[in-house]
Amino acid sequence: MPADRFKVEVEGRSLELSNLDKVLFPQAGFTKGEVIDYYTRIAPVLLPHLRDRALTRIRFPNGVDGGSFFEKNAPAATPGWVRTENLPAPGSSKGRETIDYVVCDDLPTLVWLANLAALELHTPQWKIGAHPDMMVVDLDPGAPAALKQCCQVALLMRDRLAADGVEAYPKTSGKKGMQLCCPIAGTQDADVVSDYARRIAQELEKAHPKLVVSKMAKNLRPGKVFIDWSQNNAAKTTVAPYSLRAQPVPAASTPLTWDEVEAGAAGKRPSTKPYTATEVLRRVEKQGDLLAPLLDGGPELPAR
């Protein structure tokens, strides 16, 4: 076996790891070995959010400054013990009627994916064979708006959703924006969830026209926060909590407390600083999984 490859056993599964010294985040000098270490250590809180969901990966075989590609289909050399599910492929760019999705239910699968330089992990709002059990609202600032304005909109959205009995849990996207994740009953189809999210976004746009926009058109977005309600389309995915992002530093999508969001809205926290992998691990050690309530289900969304 070449010197840069070696076998390991993870929870009874045999894996071959390679090129652990390869730098995937050049600005930070963060290597593939460190990516695998991060995903191994974050797995106890990450895996429950991936389990039973079709996984889309973004792979960066030559690091974040090199090329990348989206991968939905299980690659040819997928080990037999990796769970795959053959599912319809709405909007497939390659004309496939179905896709053999990877489902990341366990640590060996997560380590295998990390070794493939699958830095970013994205999931839909539904579990396999079920209606959505989560509603996601993506908050995307248009410059010069930044995370401060995202936090302001997040508070408006939280309070509006609470009026309907819907709890919202915030996280950073790991890039410039935020997401609010809301546990729901899992009894309504994606169109119902998307329609509800759109209606609330439009309400907030009408009430706060200088801060909020609900339409995707780029020319409408400078200085405002775009509430992307379309993330609830059944064919769309959202970056998973704790997933790394392809940034100059190894930032991750990070759960927040509402106290942190309130401080951010008041400009008391740095408005652009991402949380790095090391910081996220420290936060989890101190706070646990702030998004654990997403796993417990929630209410049905109200009808119009």
Short mmCIF file of C-alpha atoms in Angstrom, two decimals:
data_model
loop_
_atom_site.label_atom_id
_atom_site.label_comp_id
_atom_site.label_asym_id
_atom_site.label_seq_id
_atom_site.Cartn_x
_atom_site.Cartn_y
_atom_site.Cartn_z
CA MET A 1 0.00 0.00 0.00
CA PRO A 2 1.41 3.47 -0.87
CA ALA A 3 2.86 5.43 2.03
CA ASP A 4 0.15 8.09 1.80
CA ARG A 5 -2.62 5.51 2.20
CA PHE A 6 -3.44 3.43 5.24
CA LYS A 7 -6.30 1.39 6.58
CA VAL A 8 -8.30 2.24 9.67
CA GLU A 9 -11.25 0.63 11.38
CA VAL A 10 -14.17 2.82 12.39
CA GLU A 11 -16.95 1.18 14.40
CA GLY A 12 -16.15 -2.17 12.82
CA ARG A 13 -15.90 -0.87 9.25
CA SER A 14 -12.63 -0.94 7.33
CA LEU A 15 -11.70 2.26 5.49
CA GLU A 16 -8.67 3.34 3.51
CA LEU A 17 -7.64 6.95 4.17
CA SER A 18 -5.30 8.86 1.89
CA ASN A 19 -3.36 12.11 1.53
CA LEU A 20 -4.03 13.22 5.10
CA ASP A 21 -1.39 15.97 4.85
CA LYS A 22 -3.01 17.50 1.76
CA VAL A 23 -3.97 21.10 2.53
CA LEU A 24 -7.62 21.75 1.73
CA PHE A 25 -7.87 25.24 3.25
CA PRO A 26 -4.61 26.90 2.07
CA GLN A 27 -5.04 30.22 3.88
CA ALA A 28 -5.40 28.39 7.21
CA GLY A 29 -3.11 25.45 6.40
CA PHE A 30 -5.99 23.12 7.34
CA THR A 31 -5.41 19.61 6.03
CA LYS A 32 -7.61 16.71 5.00
CA GLY A 33 -6.53 14.91 8.14
CA GLU A 34 -7.87 17.83 10.17
CA VAL A 35 -11.13 17.77 8.19
CA ILE A 36 -11.55 14.07 9.04
CA ASP A 37 -10.69 14.80 12.68
CA TYR A 38 -13.29 17.60 12.82
CA TYR A 39 -16.05 15.48 11.34
CA THR A 40 -15.17 12.60 13.66
CA ARG A 41 -15.34 14.81 16.74
CA ILE A 42 -18.49 16.69 15.70
CA ALA A 43 -20.27 13.48 14.65
CA PRO A 44 -22.30 12.99 17.88
CA VAL A 45 -24.23 16.23 17.22
CA LEU A 46 -24.03 16.22 13.41
CA LEU A 47 -25.21 12.70 12.61
CA PRO A 48 -28.73 13.07 14.10
CA HIS A 49 -29.32 15.93 11.64
CA LEU A 50 -28.13 13.85 8.67
CA ARG A 51 -29.81 10.57 9.56
CA ASP A 52 -32.47 9.32 7.12
CA ARG A 53 -31.95 12.27 4.76
CA ALA A 54 -30.74 12.09 1.16
CA LEU A 55 -27.31 13.72 1.19
CA THR A 56 -25.89 16.12 -1.38
CA ARG A 57 -22.16 16.66 -1.09
CA ILE A 58 -19.90 19.37 -2.47
CA ARG A 59 -16.46 17.90 -2.98
CA PHE A 60 -13.19 19.85 -3.16
CA PRO A 61 -10.53 17.28 -4.12
CA ASN A 62 -7.93 20.02 -4.63
CA GLY A 63 -9.00 22.20 -1.73
CA VAL A 64 -11.26 25.23 -1.48
CA ASP A 65 -9.12 27.20 -3.95
CA GLY A 66 -9.36 24.41 -6.54
CA GLY A 67 -12.34 23.13 -8.47
CA SER A 68 -15.41 21.64 -6.79
CA PHE A 69 -18.41 19.61 -7.84
CA PHE A 70 -21.84 18.73 -6.49
CA GLU A 71 -22.42 15.04 -5.96
CA LYS A 72 -25.81 13.48 -5.30
CA ASN A 73 -25.31 10.01 -6.77
CA ALA A 74 -23.26 7.46 -4.82
CA PRO A 75 -19.82 7.26 -6.50
CA ALA A 76 -18.73 4.08 -8.26
CA ALA A 77 -16.43 2.89 -5.47
CA THR A 78 -18.99 3.32 -2.67
CA PRO A 79 -18.44 0.58 -0.05
CA GLY A 80 -21.22 -1.96 0.23
CA TRP A 81 -21.89 -1.01 3.85
CA VAL A 82 -22.76 2.61 2.99
CA ARG A 83 -26.52 3.11 2.98
CA THR A 84 -27.93 4.26 -0.36
CA GLU A 85 -31.51 4.98 -1.36
CA ASN A 86 -32.84 5.08 -4.91
CA LEU A 87 -35.10 8.13 -5.08
CA PRO A 88 -36.74 10.27 -7.77
CA ALA A 89 -34.53 13.10 -8.99
CA PRO A 90 -36.68 16.22 -9.47
CA GLY A 91 -34.85 18.73 -11.59
CA SER A 92 -31.86 16.47 -12.23
CA SER A 93 -29.42 18.30 -14.50
CA LYS A 94 -28.25 14.99 -15.98
CA GLY A 95 -31.70 13.75 -16.97
CA ARG A 96 -31.75 10.87 -14.52
CA GLU A 97 -35.16 9.69 -13.41
CA THR A 98 -33.77 8.42 -10.13
CA ILE A 99 -30.60 8.88 -8.08
CA ASP A 100 -28.82 6.51 -5.73
CA TYR A 101 -28.38 8.90 -2.84
CA VAL A 102 -25.91 8.35 -0.03
CA VAL A 103 -27.53 8.46 3.41
CA CYS A 104 -25.10 9.31 6.20
CA ASP A 105 -26.45 7.46 9.24
CA ASP A 106 -23.20 6.58 10.98
CA LEU A 107 -19.61 7.57 11.72
CA PRO A 108 -17.93 5.24 9.19
CA THR A 109 -19.94 6.83 6.37
CA LEU A 110 -19.08 10.32 7.62
CA VAL A 111 -15.35 9.50 7.75
CA TRP A 112 -15.53 7.94 4.28
CA LEU A 113 -17.14 11.12 2.93
CA ALA A 114 -14.57 13.35 4.64
CA ASN A 115 -11.79 11.29 3.06
CA LEU A 116 -13.38 12.06 -0.33
CA ALA A 117 -13.00 15.78 0.49
CA ALA A 118 -16.79 16.14 0.72
CA LEU A 119 -16.36 19.32 2.73
CA GLU A 120 -19.96 20.54 2.46
CA LEU A 121 -22.96 18.42 3.43
CA HIS A 122 -26.45 19.52 2.35
CA THR A 123 -29.80 17.91 3.17
CA PRO A 124 -33.46 18.42 2.23
CA GLN A 125 -36.10 19.32 4.78
CA TRP A 126 -37.66 15.85 4.51
CA LYS A 127 -36.62 12.40 5.61
CA ILE A 128 -36.76 9.54 3.14
CA GLY A 129 -40.33 8.52 2.40
CA ALA A 130 -41.87 11.30 4.49
CA HIS A 131 -43.23 14.84 4.33
CA PRO A 132 -40.96 17.68 5.53
CA ASP A 133 -40.39 17.67 9.28
CA MET A 134 -38.55 20.99 9.16
CA MET A 135 -39.13 24.40 7.65
CA VAL A 136 -36.03 26.44 6.80
CA VAL A 137 -35.87 30.16 6.16
CA ASP A 138 -32.63 31.36 4.59
CA LEU A 139 -31.58 34.95 5.32
CA ASP A 140 -29.23 36.31 2.68
CA PRO A 141 -27.90 39.86 3.05
CA GLY A 142 -27.36 42.04 0.01
CA ALA A 143 -24.34 44.31 0.52
CA PRO A 144 -23.95 46.62 2.31
CA ALA A 145 -26.32 44.66 4.56
CA ALA A 146 -24.46 42.00 6.55
CA LEU A 147 -24.93 39.63 9.46
CA LYS A 148 -26.16 42.46 11.70
CA GLN A 149 -29.15 43.01 9.42
CA CYS A 150 -29.68 39.25 9.15
CA CYS A 151 -29.94 39.13 12.94
CA GLN A 152 -32.50 41.95 12.89
CA VAL A 153 -34.63 40.09 10.36
CA ALA A 154 -34.19 36.83 12.26
CA LEU A 155 -35.75 38.42 15.34
CA LEU A 156 -38.68 39.72 13.29
CA MET A 157 -39.17 36.29 11.77
CA ARG A 158 -38.88 34.54 15.14
CA ASP A 159 -41.59 36.71 16.67
CA ARG A 160 -43.91 36.36 13.67
CA LEU A 161 -43.55 32.58 13.63
CA ALA A 162 -44.09 32.41 17.40
CA ALA A 163 -47.48 34.07 16.87
CA ASP A 164 -48.42 30.93 14.90
CA GLY A 165 -46.95 28.60 17.52
CA VAL A 166 -43.87 27.82 15.42
CA GLU A 167 -40.47 27.74 17.17
CA ALA A 168 -37.41 28.92 15.26
CA TYR A 169 -33.79 27.99 15.93
CA PRO A 170 -30.99 30.10 14.40
CA LYS A 171 -27.70 29.10 12.84
CA THR A 172 -25.10 30.78 10.70
CA SER A 173 -24.79 29.58 7.13
CA GLY A 174 -21.02 29.47 7.59
CA LYS A 175 -20.77 32.16 4.94
CA LYS A 176 -22.38 35.61 5.03
CA GLY A 177 -25.95 34.74 6.01
CA MET A 178 -28.12 32.83 8.46
CA GLN A 179 -30.85 30.23 8.53
CA LEU A 180 -33.80 29.74 10.83
CA CYS A 181 -34.79 26.10 11.29
CA CYS A 182 -38.27 25.27 12.52
CA PRO A 183 -39.44 21.79 13.57
CA ILE A 184 -42.86 20.96 12.12
CA ALA A 185 -45.23 18.02 12.24
CA GLY A 186 -44.21 16.20 9.08
CA THR A 187 -47.84 15.82 8.00
CA GLN A 188 -47.93 18.49 5.26
CA ASP A 189 -46.32 18.33 1.86
CA ALA A 190 -43.49 20.58 0.70
CA ASP A 191 -45.79 22.86 -1.28
CA VAL A 192 -47.79 23.69 1.86
CA VAL A 193 -44.60 24.42 3.80
CA SER A 194 -43.16 26.55 1.01
CA ASP A 195 -46.40 28.51 0.59
CA TYR A 196 -46.51 29.26 4.31
CA ALA A 197 -42.88 30.42 4.37
CA ARG A 198 -43.52 32.65 1.35
CA ARG A 199 -46.59 34.20 2.96
CA ILE A 200 -44.66 35.08 6.13
CA ALA A 201 -41.75 36.48 4.09
CA GLN A 202 -44.16 38.68 2.13
CA GLU A 203 -45.79 39.90 5.34
CA LEU A 204 -42.42 40.97 6.74
CA GLU A 205 -41.44 42.60 3.45
CA LYS A 206 -44.64 44.68 3.53
CA ALA A 207 -44.09 45.66 7.17
CA HIS A 208 -40.35 46.40 6.79
CA PRO A 209 -39.76 47.37 3.14
CA LYS A 210 -36.40 49.06 3.81
CA LEU A 211 -34.97 45.96 5.48
CA VAL A 212 -36.65 42.90 3.95
CA VAL A 213 -37.15 41.58 0.42
CA SER A 214 -38.96 38.35 -0.45
CA LYS A 215 -38.23 38.26 -4.19
CA MET A 216 -35.07 36.68 -5.55
CA ALA A 217 -34.27 39.37 -8.14
CA LYS A 218 -30.73 40.64 -7.51
CA ASN A 219 -31.60 44.26 -8.32
CA LEU A 220 -34.03 44.37 -5.37
CA ARG A 221 -31.57 43.12 -2.78
CA PRO A 222 -28.79 45.72 -2.15
CA GLY A 223 -28.92 46.87 1.47
CA LYS A 224 -31.71 44.42 2.34
CA VAL A 225 -32.03 40.88 3.63
CA PHE A 226 -33.57 38.41 1.21
CA ILE A 227 -35.84 35.93 2.99
CA ASP A 228 -35.45 32.85 0.81
CA TRP A 229 -38.62 30.89 1.50
CA SER A 230 -37.99 28.66 -1.55
CA GLN A 231 -35.55 26.51 0.45
CA ASN A 232 -38.63 24.47 1.35
CA ASN A 233 -39.10 23.24 -2.22
CA ALA A 234 -38.82 19.43 -2.13
CA ALA A 235 -35.96 19.52 -4.66
CA LYS A 236 -33.82 21.97 -2.65
CA THR A 237 -31.30 21.34 0.08
CA THR A 238 -29.80 23.43 2.89
CA VAL A 239 -26.34 23.18 4.40
CA ALA A 240 -26.48 20.88 7.41
CA PRO A 241 -25.74 22.16 10.91
CA TYR A 242 -22.02 21.81 11.69
CA SER A 243 -21.08 21.25 8.03
CA LEU A 244 -17.87 22.90 6.94
CA ARG A 245 -18.07 25.56 4.24
CA ALA A 246 -15.67 26.35 1.41
CA GLN A 247 -14.28 29.57 2.83
CA PRO A 248 -10.70 30.81 3.26
CA VAL A 249 -10.84 29.49 6.83
CA PRO A 250 -12.52 26.19 7.79
CA ALA A 251 -15.77 27.80 8.92
CA ALA A 252 -18.85 25.77 9.76
CA SER A 253 -22.60 26.34 9.82
CA THR A 254 -22.99 27.12 13.51
CA PRO A 255 -26.07 26.99 15.78
CA LEU A 256 -26.60 30.21 17.72
CA THR A 257 -28.47 31.23 20.84
CA TRP A 258 -31.13 33.90 20.58
CA ASP A 259 -29.09 36.00 23.02
CA GLU A 260 -26.29 35.95 20.44
CA VAL A 261 -28.71 36.94 17.68
CA GLU A 262 -30.05 39.83 19.76
CA ALA A 263 -26.49 41.00 20.43
CA GLY A 264 -25.72 40.70 16.71
CA ALA A 265 -28.79 42.75 15.82
CA ALA A 266 -27.58 45.49 18.17
CA GLY A 267 -24.14 45.46 16.55
CA LYS A 268 -22.44 44.13 19.67
CA ARG A 269 -20.77 41.20 17.91
CA PRO A 270 -18.51 41.08 14.85
CA SER A 271 -20.87 41.10 11.90
CA THR A 272 -18.80 39.05 9.47
CA LYS A 273 -16.65 36.67 11.53
CA PRO A 274 -17.41 33.00 10.83
CA TYR A 275 -17.00 30.34 13.49
CA THR A 276 -14.15 28.00 12.67
CA ALA A 277 -14.13 24.24 13.15
CA THR A 278 -12.10 24.60 16.36
CA GLU A 279 -14.50 27.20 17.74
CA VAL A 280 -17.53 25.08 16.87
CA LEU A 281 -16.09 22.09 18.72
CA ARG A 282 -15.52 24.29 21.78
CA ARG A 283 -19.06 25.65 21.58
CA VAL A 284 -20.55 22.16 21.39
CA GLU A 285 -18.46 21.03 24.36
CA LYS A 286 -19.88 23.93 26.36
CA GLN A 287 -23.44 24.19 25.00
CA GLY A 288 -24.27 20.80 23.51
CA ASP A 289 -26.43 20.74 20.38
CA LEU A 290 -28.46 23.95 20.33
CA LEU A 291 -30.50 22.47 17.47
CA ALA A 292 -31.47 19.27 19.30
CA PRO A 293 -35.11 20.45 19.51
CA LEU A 294 -35.32 20.07 15.73
CA LEU A 295 -35.22 16.30 16.27
CA ASP A 296 -38.36 16.28 18.45
CA GLY A 297 -40.93 17.39 15.89
CA GLY A 298 -43.25 20.36 15.96
CA PRO A 299 -46.71 21.66 15.06
CA GLU A 300 -48.63 21.64 11.81
CA LEU A 301 -48.35 24.94 10.00
CA PRO A 302 -51.56 26.98 10.05
CA ALA A 303 -53.69 27.16 6.96
CA ARG A 304 -54.07 30.50 5.22
#
